Amino acid sequence: MLALLAAGTAVALTGCATAEGETVEAGSAGEIPTPRLPAPTPVQPLLPPPPGGPKSIIPPKPITALPGQGLTMALTVDDGVSPEVVGAYVKWAKDTGARFTFFVTGYYESWTIHRNELRPLVDSGQIQLGNHTWDHAALTKISSTEVADQLGRTKTFLRNNFGVDGTPFYRPPFGYHNAAVDKVAADLGYTVPTMWYGSLSDSGLITEEYLLECADKYFAAQSIIIGHANFPPVTHCYGQLVDIIRARNLSLVTLNDVLQVQA
Ligand SMILES: [Zn+2]
């Protein structure tokens, strides 16, 4: 190890300048040598900020798209089976300014593992949290009491860990909801069942190629897209996802960036 370090130092010394202080590269005489900066670390291109302007006022009903004629897209990321994938999404947000909404399944430890790095992004509004039940129950197949428990446990979990409770947005696992489920949810403050227009199809393990096909097919103005923090392929596709978003002049937004529910 020491030998390696020594060799590295020697390269660093001889690589930048001669002993006389002249730059290695040819330059005109008398020019003050400019110190060579290390090559910058490649970064993802930054995503544009949300467009601003007034929010759309929506009724307390299910949504599958963002209203209006804008160029925004709401990426929503569910479950959190994999702490590594949740962490990669958080890093992606930090690296690119991506704004999105996590629909949290409270049972998965990803959310406590990444609480401290998530919290400032939640506080600033760059990442929004919604309720995706406690352990991914099919809400149409359980009693009203159990539905209330599923949503209530995650509501308390979010409040205790992130200072928000996700209201008014909840996402029913598998998309299963009905009037009875929505009534229980609304009584807990979740008045907007948040469905989707297109899916990255990655609740299970798929290939990167297929995920990118889905993105190409569904990323569109005013769409709500569903993805999952469950399996690694998406974490290898962030650069291409950014490329698609930019090529289509879309801005990623959280639901709160653009929506306000009628009082
Ligand atoms: Zn889910």
PDB file of C-alpha atoms and ligand atoms in Angstrom:
ATOM      1  CA  MET A   1       0.000   0.000   0.000  1.00  0.00           C
ATOM      2  CA  LEU A   2       2.799   2.415   0.941  1.00  0.00           C
ATOM      3  CA  ALA A   3       4.671   1.534  -2.252  1.00  0.00           C
ATOM      4  CA  LEU A   4       1.534   2.258  -4.249  1.00  0.00           C
ATOM      5  CA  LEU A   5       1.066   5.597  -2.522  1.00  0.00           C
ATOM      6  CA  ALA A   6       4.681   6.534  -3.156  1.00  0.00           C
ATOM      7  CA  ALA A   7       4.379   5.600  -6.816  1.00  0.00           C
ATOM      8  CA  GLY A   8       1.222   7.697  -7.074  1.00  0.00           C
ATOM      9  CA  THR A   9       2.942  10.698  -5.535  1.00  0.00           C
ATOM     10  CA  ALA A  10       5.841  10.399  -7.974  1.00  0.00           C
ATOM     11  CA  VAL A  11       3.421  10.340 -10.899  1.00  0.00           C
ATOM     12  CA  ALA A  12       1.588  13.350  -9.515  1.00  0.00           C
ATOM     13  CA  LEU A  13       4.815  15.320  -9.141  1.00  0.00           C
ATOM     14  CA  THR A  14       6.228  14.510 -12.550  1.00  0.00           C
ATOM     15  CA  GLY A  15       2.874  14.616 -14.332  1.00  0.00           C
ATOM     16  CA  CYS A  16       2.013  18.263 -13.704  1.00  0.00           C
ATOM     17  CA  ALA A  17       5.159  20.332 -14.062  1.00  0.00           C
ATOM     18  CA  THR A  18       8.875  20.075 -14.539  1.00  0.00           C
ATOM     19  CA  ALA A  19      11.227  20.773 -11.692  1.00  0.00           C
ATOM     20  CA  GLU A  20      11.763  24.284 -13.059  1.00  0.00           C
ATOM     21  CA  GLY A  21       8.066  25.064 -12.750  1.00  0.00           C
ATOM     22  CA  GLU A  22       7.357  25.189 -16.479  1.00  0.00           C
ATOM     23  CA  THR A  23       4.135  23.631 -17.633  1.00  0.00           C
ATOM     24  CA  VAL A  24       4.536  20.432 -19.515  1.00  0.00           C
ATOM     25  CA  GLU A  25       2.302  21.637 -22.312  1.00  0.00           C
ATOM     26  CA  ALA A  26       3.914  24.009 -24.782  1.00  0.00           C
ATOM     27  CA  GLY A  27       2.978  27.637 -24.162  1.00  0.00           C
ATOM     28  CA  SER A  28       4.272  31.001 -25.253  1.00  0.00           C
ATOM     29  CA  ALA A  29       7.266  32.246 -23.301  1.00  0.00           C
ATOM     30  CA  GLY A  30       6.516  34.448 -20.331  1.00  0.00           C
ATOM     31  CA  GLU A  31       2.954  33.202 -19.970  1.00  0.00           C
ATOM     32  CA  ILE A  32       1.972  32.515 -16.397  1.00  0.00           C
ATOM     33  CA  PRO A  33       1.298  28.820 -16.142  1.00  0.00           C
ATOM     34  CA  THR A  34      -2.280  28.045 -15.307  1.00  0.00           C
ATOM     35  CA  PRO A  35      -2.572  25.290 -12.771  1.00  0.00           C
ATOM     36  CA  ARG A  36      -4.186  22.214 -14.244  1.00  0.00           C
ATOM     37  CA  LEU A  37      -7.442  21.375 -12.540  1.00  0.00           C
ATOM     38  CA  PRO A  38      -8.407  17.754 -12.174  1.00  0.00           C
ATOM     39  CA  ALA A  39     -10.978  16.607 -14.715  1.00  0.00           C
ATOM     40  CA  PRO A  40     -14.448  17.316 -13.340  1.00  0.00           C
ATOM     41  CA  THR A  41     -16.473  14.354 -12.160  1.00  0.00           C
ATOM     42  CA  PRO A  42     -19.155  13.689 -14.757  1.00  0.00           C
ATOM     43  CA  VAL A  43     -22.587  14.733 -13.488  1.00  0.00           C
ATOM     44  CA  GLN A  44     -26.053  14.079 -14.768  1.00  0.00           C
ATOM     45  CA  PRO A  45     -27.606  17.005 -16.588  1.00  0.00           C
ATOM     46  CA  LEU A  46     -29.792  19.002 -14.234  1.00  0.00           C
ATOM     47  CA  LEU A  47     -33.508  18.773 -14.609  1.00  0.00           C
ATOM     48  CA  PRO A  48     -35.436  22.024 -14.878  1.00  0.00           C
ATOM     49  CA  PRO A  49     -37.226  23.367 -11.797  1.00  0.00           C
ATOM     50  CA  PRO A  50     -41.027  23.152 -11.567  1.00  0.00           C
ATOM     51  CA  PRO A  51     -42.746  25.786 -13.684  1.00  0.00           C
ATOM     52  CA  GLY A  52     -44.404  27.650 -10.820  1.00  0.00           C
ATOM     53  CA  GLY A  53     -47.634  29.511 -11.363  1.00  0.00           C
ATOM     54  CA  PRO A  54     -50.959  28.780  -9.716  1.00  0.00           C
ATOM     55  CA  LYS A  55     -51.767  25.226  -8.692  1.00  0.00           C
ATOM     56  CA  SER A  56     -54.665  23.308 -10.208  1.00  0.00           C
ATOM     57  CA  ILE A  57     -57.581  23.075  -7.810  1.00  0.00           C
ATOM     58  CA  ILE A  58     -58.886  19.512  -7.887  1.00  0.00           C
ATOM     59  CA  PRO A  59     -61.932  17.895  -6.274  1.00  0.00           C
ATOM     60  CA  PRO A  60     -61.418  15.166  -3.646  1.00  0.00           C
ATOM     61  CA  LYS A  61     -61.606  12.315  -6.157  1.00  0.00           C
ATOM     62  CA  PRO A  62     -59.282   9.765  -7.784  1.00  0.00           C
ATOM     63  CA  ILE A  63     -56.735  11.165 -10.226  1.00  0.00           C
ATOM     64  CA  THR A  64     -54.836   9.460 -13.054  1.00  0.00           C
ATOM     65  CA  ALA A  65     -53.252  12.536 -14.644  1.00  0.00           C
ATOM     66  CA  LEU A  66     -52.389  16.143 -13.896  1.00  0.00           C
ATOM     67  CA  PRO A  67     -55.052  18.578 -15.111  1.00  0.00           C
ATOM     68  CA  GLY A  68     -54.310  21.437 -17.476  1.00  0.00           C
ATOM     69  CA  GLN A  69     -52.101  22.028 -20.501  1.00  0.00           C
ATOM     70  CA  GLY A  70     -48.659  22.211 -18.904  1.00  0.00           C
ATOM     71  CA  LEU A  71     -45.465  20.267 -19.567  1.00  0.00           C
ATOM     72  CA  THR A  72     -45.160  18.702 -16.144  1.00  0.00           C
ATOM     73  CA  MET A  73     -44.927  15.044 -15.222  1.00  0.00           C
ATOM     74  CA  ALA A  74     -45.452  13.503 -11.794  1.00  0.00           C
ATOM     75  CA  LEU A  75     -43.160  10.552 -11.206  1.00  0.00           C
ATOM     76  CA  THR A  76     -44.433   8.521  -8.260  1.00  0.00           C
ATOM     77  CA  VAL A  77     -42.293   5.778  -6.745  1.00  0.00           C
ATOM     78  CA  ASP A  78     -43.897   3.071  -4.632  1.00  0.00           C
ATOM     79  CA  ASP A  79     -43.165   0.420  -2.017  1.00  0.00           C
ATOM     80  CA  GLY A  80     -39.469   0.641  -1.031  1.00  0.00           C
ATOM     81  CA  VAL A  81     -38.659  -3.063  -0.856  1.00  0.00           C
ATOM     82  CA  SER A  82     -34.954  -2.279  -1.492  1.00  0.00           C
ATOM     83  CA  PRO A  83     -33.026   0.150   0.719  1.00  0.00           C
ATOM     84  CA  GLU A  84     -30.389   0.390  -2.022  1.00  0.00           C
ATOM     85  CA  VAL A  85     -32.926   1.508  -4.589  1.00  0.00           C
ATOM     86  CA  VAL A  86     -34.513   4.046  -2.223  1.00  0.00           C
ATOM     87  CA  GLY A  87     -31.014   5.375  -1.542  1.00  0.00           C
ATOM     88  CA  ALA A  88     -30.291   5.576  -5.286  1.00  0.00           C
ATOM     89  CA  TYR A  89     -33.466   7.574  -5.857  1.00  0.00           C
ATOM     90  CA  VAL A  90     -32.458   9.983  -3.081  1.00  0.00           C
ATOM     91  CA  LYS A  91     -29.018  10.385  -4.661  1.00  0.00           C
ATOM     92  CA  TRP A  92     -30.628  10.929  -8.076  1.00  0.00           C
ATOM     93  CA  ALA A  93     -32.758  13.699  -6.578  1.00  0.00           C
ATOM     94  CA  LYS A  94     -29.671  15.347  -5.096  1.00  0.00           C
ATOM     95  CA  ASP A  95     -27.631  14.970  -8.292  1.00  0.00           C
ATOM     96  CA  THR A  96     -30.208  16.191 -10.797  1.00  0.00           C
ATOM     97  CA  GLY A  97     -32.804  18.202  -8.896  1.00  0.00           C
ATOM     98  CA  ALA A  98     -35.413  15.567  -9.804  1.00  0.00           C
ATOM     99  CA  ARG A  99     -38.700  16.153  -7.974  1.00  0.00           C
ATOM    100  CA  PHE A 100     -40.953  13.189  -7.299  1.00  0.00           C
ATOM    101  CA  THR A 101     -43.309  11.561  -4.853  1.00  0.00           C
ATOM    102  CA  PHE A 102     -42.614   8.412  -2.878  1.00  0.00           C
ATOM    103  CA  PHE A 103     -45.666   6.367  -1.932  1.00  0.00           C
ATOM    104  CA  VAL A 104     -44.371   4.818   1.241  1.00  0.00           C
ATOM    105  CA  THR A 105     -45.166   1.302   2.428  1.00  0.00           C
ATOM    106  CA  GLY A 106     -44.281   1.798   6.079  1.00  0.00           C
ATOM    107  CA  TYR A 107     -43.405  -1.831   6.781  1.00  0.00           C
ATOM    108  CA  TYR A 108     -40.199  -1.702   4.698  1.00  0.00           C
ATOM    109  CA  GLU A 109     -37.111  -0.650   6.637  1.00  0.00           C
ATOM    110  CA  SER A 110     -35.818   1.413   3.675  1.00  0.00           C
ATOM    111  CA  TRP A 111     -37.730   4.390   5.003  1.00  0.00           C
ATOM    112  CA  THR A 112     -36.062   4.407   8.400  1.00  0.00           C
ATOM    113  CA  ILE A 113     -32.655   3.475   6.969  1.00  0.00           C
ATOM    114  CA  HIS A 114     -32.792   6.553   4.721  1.00  0.00           C
ATOM    115  CA  ARG A 115     -34.769   8.814   7.024  1.00  0.00           C
ATOM    116  CA  ASN A 116     -31.957  11.236   7.770  1.00  0.00           C
ATOM    117  CA  GLU A 117     -30.973  11.866   4.151  1.00  0.00           C
ATOM    118  CA  LEU A 118     -34.602  11.976   3.025  1.00  0.00           C
ATOM    119  CA  ARG A 119     -35.806  14.382   5.675  1.00  0.00           C
ATOM    120  CA  PRO A 120     -34.191  17.584   4.289  1.00  0.00           C
ATOM    121  CA  LEU A 121     -35.532  16.810   0.806  1.00  0.00           C
ATOM    122  CA  VAL A 122     -38.992  16.266   2.262  1.00  0.00           C
ATOM    123  CA  ASP A 123     -38.673  19.482   4.261  1.00  0.00           C
ATOM    124  CA  SER A 124     -37.717  21.454   1.130  1.00  0.00           C
ATOM    125  CA  GLY A 125     -40.550  19.890  -0.878  1.00  0.00           C
ATOM    126  CA  GLN A 126     -38.290  18.318  -3.509  1.00  0.00           C
ATOM    127  CA  ILE A 127     -39.468  14.868  -2.479  1.00  0.00           C
ATOM    128  CA  GLN A 128     -43.054  14.368  -1.378  1.00  0.00           C
ATOM    129  CA  LEU A 129     -44.308  11.412   0.622  1.00  0.00           C
ATOM    130  CA  GLY A 130     -47.716   9.780   0.198  1.00  0.00           C
ATOM    131  CA  ASN A 131     -49.379   6.820   1.896  1.00  0.00           C
ATOM    132  CA  HIS A 132     -49.130   3.364   0.295  1.00  0.00           C
ATOM    133  CA  THR A 133     -50.469   1.439   3.334  1.00  0.00           C
ATOM    134  CA  TRP A 134     -48.537  -0.337   6.061  1.00  0.00           C
ATOM    135  CA  ASP A 135     -47.739  -3.666   4.392  1.00  0.00           C
ATOM    136  CA  HIS A 136     -49.192  -3.458   0.917  1.00  0.00           C
ATOM    137  CA  ALA A 137     -52.584  -4.911   1.707  1.00  0.00           C
ATOM    138  CA  ALA A 138     -55.221  -5.314  -1.011  1.00  0.00           C
ATOM    139  CA  LEU A 139     -57.663  -2.859   0.515  1.00  0.00           C
ATOM    140  CA  THR A 140     -60.773  -4.166  -1.242  1.00  0.00           C
ATOM    141  CA  LYS A 141     -60.244  -7.572   0.357  1.00  0.00           C
ATOM    142  CA  ILE A 142     -60.078  -6.563   4.013  1.00  0.00           C
ATOM    143  CA  SER A 143     -62.513  -5.013   6.508  1.00  0.00           C
ATOM    144  CA  SER A 144     -62.987  -1.274   6.974  1.00  0.00           C
ATOM    145  CA  THR A 145     -61.247  -1.518  10.323  1.00  0.00           C
ATOM    146  CA  GLU A 146     -58.261  -3.152   8.680  1.00  0.00           C
ATOM    147  CA  VAL A 147     -58.203  -0.513   5.916  1.00  0.00           C
ATOM    148  CA  ALA A 148     -58.140   2.185   8.584  1.00  0.00           C
ATOM    149  CA  ASP A 149     -55.306   0.342  10.361  1.00  0.00           C
ATOM    150  CA  GLN A 150     -53.298  -0.018   7.125  1.00  0.00           C
ATOM    151  CA  LEU A 151     -53.503   3.682   6.296  1.00  0.00           C
ATOM    152  CA  GLY A 152     -53.405   4.862   9.907  1.00  0.00           C
ATOM    153  CA  ARG A 153     -50.174   3.034  10.761  1.00  0.00           C
ATOM    154  CA  THR A 154     -48.333   4.545   7.823  1.00  0.00           C
ATOM    155  CA  LYS A 155     -49.856   7.947   8.567  1.00  0.00           C
ATOM    156  CA  THR A 156     -48.410   7.793  12.087  1.00  0.00           C
ATOM    157  CA  PHE A 157     -45.105   6.447  10.773  1.00  0.00           C
ATOM    158  CA  LEU A 158     -44.763   9.299   8.288  1.00  0.00           C
ATOM    159  CA  ARG A 159     -45.719  11.901  10.888  1.00  0.00           C
ATOM    160  CA  ASN A 160     -43.232  10.574  13.438  1.00  0.00           C
ATOM    161  CA  ASN A 161     -40.326  10.215  11.014  1.00  0.00           C
ATOM    162  CA  PHE A 162     -40.819  12.965   8.465  1.00  0.00           C
ATOM    163  CA  GLY A 163     -43.140  15.531  10.011  1.00  0.00           C
ATOM    164  CA  VAL A 164     -45.711  15.061   7.230  1.00  0.00           C
ATOM    165  CA  ASP A 165     -48.528  12.546   6.928  1.00  0.00           C
ATOM    166  CA  GLY A 166     -48.938  12.293   3.162  1.00  0.00           C
ATOM    167  CA  THR A 167     -52.497  13.631   3.105  1.00  0.00           C
ATOM    168  CA  PRO A 168     -54.421  14.078   0.885  1.00  0.00           C
ATOM    169  CA  PHE A 169     -52.727  11.552  -1.423  1.00  0.00           C
ATOM    170  CA  TYR A 170     -52.830   7.799  -1.009  1.00  0.00           C
ATOM    171  CA  ARG A 171     -52.113   5.025  -3.455  1.00  0.00           C
ATOM    172  CA  PRO A 172     -54.054   1.784  -3.056  1.00  0.00           C
ATOM    173  CA  PRO A 173     -51.774  -1.258  -3.528  1.00  0.00           C
ATOM    174  CA  PHE A 174     -52.426  -2.971  -6.874  1.00  0.00           C
ATOM    175  CA  GLY A 175     -54.748  -0.057  -7.652  1.00  0.00           C
ATOM    176  CA  TYR A 176     -57.507  -1.843  -5.710  1.00  0.00           C
ATOM    177  CA  HIS A 177     -59.977   0.593  -4.244  1.00  0.00           C
ATOM    178  CA  ASN A 178     -63.729   1.160  -4.175  1.00  0.00           C
ATOM    179  CA  ALA A 179     -66.194   3.562  -2.619  1.00  0.00           C
ATOM    180  CA  ALA A 180     -66.017   1.869   0.797  1.00  0.00           C
ATOM    181  CA  VAL A 181     -62.194   1.972   0.850  1.00  0.00           C
ATOM    182  CA  ASP A 182     -62.137   5.573  -0.329  1.00  0.00           C
ATOM    183  CA  LYS A 183     -64.569   6.578   2.435  1.00  0.00           C
ATOM    184  CA  VAL A 184     -62.317   5.116   5.139  1.00  0.00           C
ATOM    185  CA  ALA A 185     -59.288   6.754   3.514  1.00  0.00           C
ATOM    186  CA  ALA A 186     -61.050  10.121   3.277  1.00  0.00           C
ATOM    187  CA  ASP A 187     -61.946   9.949   6.980  1.00  0.00           C
ATOM    188  CA  LEU A 188     -58.185   9.755   7.640  1.00  0.00           C
ATOM    189  CA  GLY A 189     -57.537  12.744   5.367  1.00  0.00           C
ATOM    190  CA  TYR A 190     -56.649  10.800   2.219  1.00  0.00           C
ATOM    191  CA  THR A 191     -59.207  12.253  -0.125  1.00  0.00           C
ATOM    192  CA  VAL A 192     -57.314  11.690  -3.376  1.00  0.00           C
ATOM    193  CA  PRO A 193     -56.724   8.073  -4.463  1.00  0.00           C
ATOM    194  CA  THR A 194     -53.717   8.587  -6.729  1.00  0.00           C
ATOM    195  CA  MET A 195     -53.788   6.295  -9.738  1.00  0.00           C
ATOM    196  CA  TRP A 196     -51.535   6.501 -12.803  1.00  0.00           C
ATOM    197  CA  TYR A 197     -51.396   6.881 -16.550  1.00  0.00           C
ATOM    198  CA  GLY A 198     -48.320   4.779 -17.289  1.00  0.00           C
ATOM    199  CA  SER A 199     -46.023   2.399 -15.435  1.00  0.00           C
ATOM    200  CA  LEU A 200     -42.324   1.601 -15.543  1.00  0.00           C
ATOM    201  CA  SER A 201     -43.554  -1.958 -14.876  1.00  0.00           C
ATOM    202  CA  ASP A 202     -40.858  -2.531 -12.286  1.00  0.00           C
ATOM    203  CA  SER A 203     -42.793  -3.704  -9.235  1.00  0.00           C
ATOM    204  CA  GLY A 204     -41.071  -6.990 -10.088  1.00  0.00           C
ATOM    205  CA  LEU A 205     -37.680  -7.557 -11.685  1.00  0.00           C
ATOM    206  CA  ILE A 206     -37.513  -6.548 -15.347  1.00  0.00           C
ATOM    207  CA  THR A 207     -34.661  -5.684 -17.707  1.00  0.00           C
ATOM    208  CA  GLU A 208     -33.288  -2.177 -18.133  1.00  0.00           C
ATOM    209  CA  GLU A 209     -34.275  -2.345 -21.798  1.00  0.00           C
ATOM    210  CA  TYR A 210     -37.908  -3.033 -20.962  1.00  0.00           C
ATOM    211  CA  LEU A 211     -37.977  -0.319 -18.299  1.00  0.00           C
ATOM    212  CA  LEU A 212     -36.675   2.212 -20.830  1.00  0.00           C
ATOM    213  CA  GLU A 213     -39.252   1.056 -23.386  1.00  0.00           C
ATOM    214  CA  CYS A 214     -41.957   1.770 -20.809  1.00  0.00           C
ATOM    215  CA  ALA A 215     -40.490   5.189 -20.051  1.00  0.00           C
ATOM    216  CA  ASP A 216     -40.351   6.023 -23.744  1.00  0.00           C
ATOM    217  CA  LYS A 217     -43.951   4.926 -24.147  1.00  0.00           C
ATOM    218  CA  TYR A 218     -45.454   6.730 -21.158  1.00  0.00           C
ATOM    219  CA  PHE A 219     -43.382   9.775 -20.217  1.00  0.00           C
ATOM    220  CA  ALA A 220     -45.676  12.552 -21.410  1.00  0.00           C
ATOM    221  CA  ALA A 221     -46.960  15.978 -20.499  1.00  0.00           C
ATOM    222  CA  GLN A 222     -49.342  15.998 -17.510  1.00  0.00           C
ATOM    223  CA  SER A 223     -48.939  12.287 -16.889  1.00  0.00           C
ATOM    224  CA  ILE A 224     -48.714  10.516 -13.568  1.00  0.00           C
ATOM    225  CA  ILE A 225     -46.135   7.719 -13.839  1.00  0.00           C
ATOM    226  CA  ILE A 226     -45.688   4.873 -11.390  1.00  0.00           C
ATOM    227  CA  GLY A 227     -42.340   3.288 -10.638  1.00  0.00           C
ATOM    228  CA  HIS A 228     -41.058   1.153  -7.772  1.00  0.00           C
ATOM    229  CA  ALA A 229     -38.118   1.262  -5.390  1.00  0.00           C
ATOM    230  CA  ASN A 230     -37.872  -2.507  -5.400  1.00  0.00           C
ATOM    231  CA  PHE A 231     -35.246  -3.770  -7.870  1.00  0.00           C
ATOM    232  CA  PRO A 232     -31.954  -2.313  -9.179  1.00  0.00           C
ATOM    233  CA  PRO A 233     -32.597  -1.903 -12.936  1.00  0.00           C
ATOM    234  CA  VAL A 234     -34.076   1.586 -12.601  1.00  0.00           C
ATOM    235  CA  THR A 235     -30.959   2.758 -10.774  1.00  0.00           C
ATOM    236  CA  HIS A 236     -28.922   2.016 -13.917  1.00  0.00           C
ATOM    237  CA  CYS A 237     -31.318   3.987 -16.125  1.00  0.00           C
ATOM    238  CA  TYR A 238     -31.417   7.402 -14.460  1.00  0.00           C
ATOM    239  CA  GLY A 239     -29.278   9.039 -17.151  1.00  0.00           C
ATOM    240  CA  GLN A 240     -31.551   7.791 -19.933  1.00  0.00           C
ATOM    241  CA  LEU A 241     -34.673   8.771 -17.990  1.00  0.00           C
ATOM    242  CA  VAL A 242     -33.280  12.290 -17.681  1.00  0.00           C
ATOM    243  CA  ASP A 243     -32.569  12.305 -21.422  1.00  0.00           C
ATOM    244  CA  ILE A 244     -36.180  11.385 -22.242  1.00  0.00           C
ATOM    245  CA  ILE A 245     -37.562  13.982 -19.831  1.00  0.00           C
ATOM    246  CA  ARG A 246     -35.330  16.696 -21.268  1.00  0.00           C
ATOM    247  CA  ALA A 247     -35.934  15.758 -24.905  1.00  0.00           C
ATOM    248  CA  ARG A 248     -39.673  16.164 -24.290  1.00  0.00           C
ATOM    249  CA  ASN A 249     -39.272  19.471 -22.438  1.00  0.00           C
ATOM    250  CA  LEU A 250     -40.938  18.033 -19.357  1.00  0.00           C
ATOM    251  CA  SER A 251     -40.455  19.175 -15.765  1.00  0.00           C
ATOM    252  CA  LEU A 252     -40.678  16.619 -13.007  1.00  0.00           C
ATOM    253  CA  VAL A 253     -42.999  17.778 -10.260  1.00  0.00           C
ATOM    254  CA  THR A 254     -44.313  16.501  -6.978  1.00  0.00           C
ATOM    255  CA  LEU A 255     -48.077  16.329  -6.593  1.00  0.00           C
ATOM    256  CA  ASN A 256     -47.945  19.217  -4.135  1.00  0.00           C
ATOM    257  CA  ASP A 257     -46.036  21.325  -6.677  1.00  0.00           C
ATOM    258  CA  VAL A 258     -49.046  21.481  -8.972  1.00  0.00           C
ATOM    259  CA  LEU A 259     -52.166  20.302  -7.157  1.00  0.00           C
ATOM    260  CA  GLN A 260     -54.336  21.704  -4.425  1.00  0.00           C
ATOM    261  CA  VAL A 261     -57.414  19.894  -3.230  1.00  0.00           C
ATOM    262  CA  GLN A 262     -60.671  21.819  -2.955  1.00  0.00           C
ATOM    263  CA  ALA A 263     -61.480  22.658   0.634  1.00  0.00           C
TER     264      ALA A 263
HETATM  265 ZN    ZN B   1     -47.155  -0.987  -4.386  1.00  0.00          ZN
END
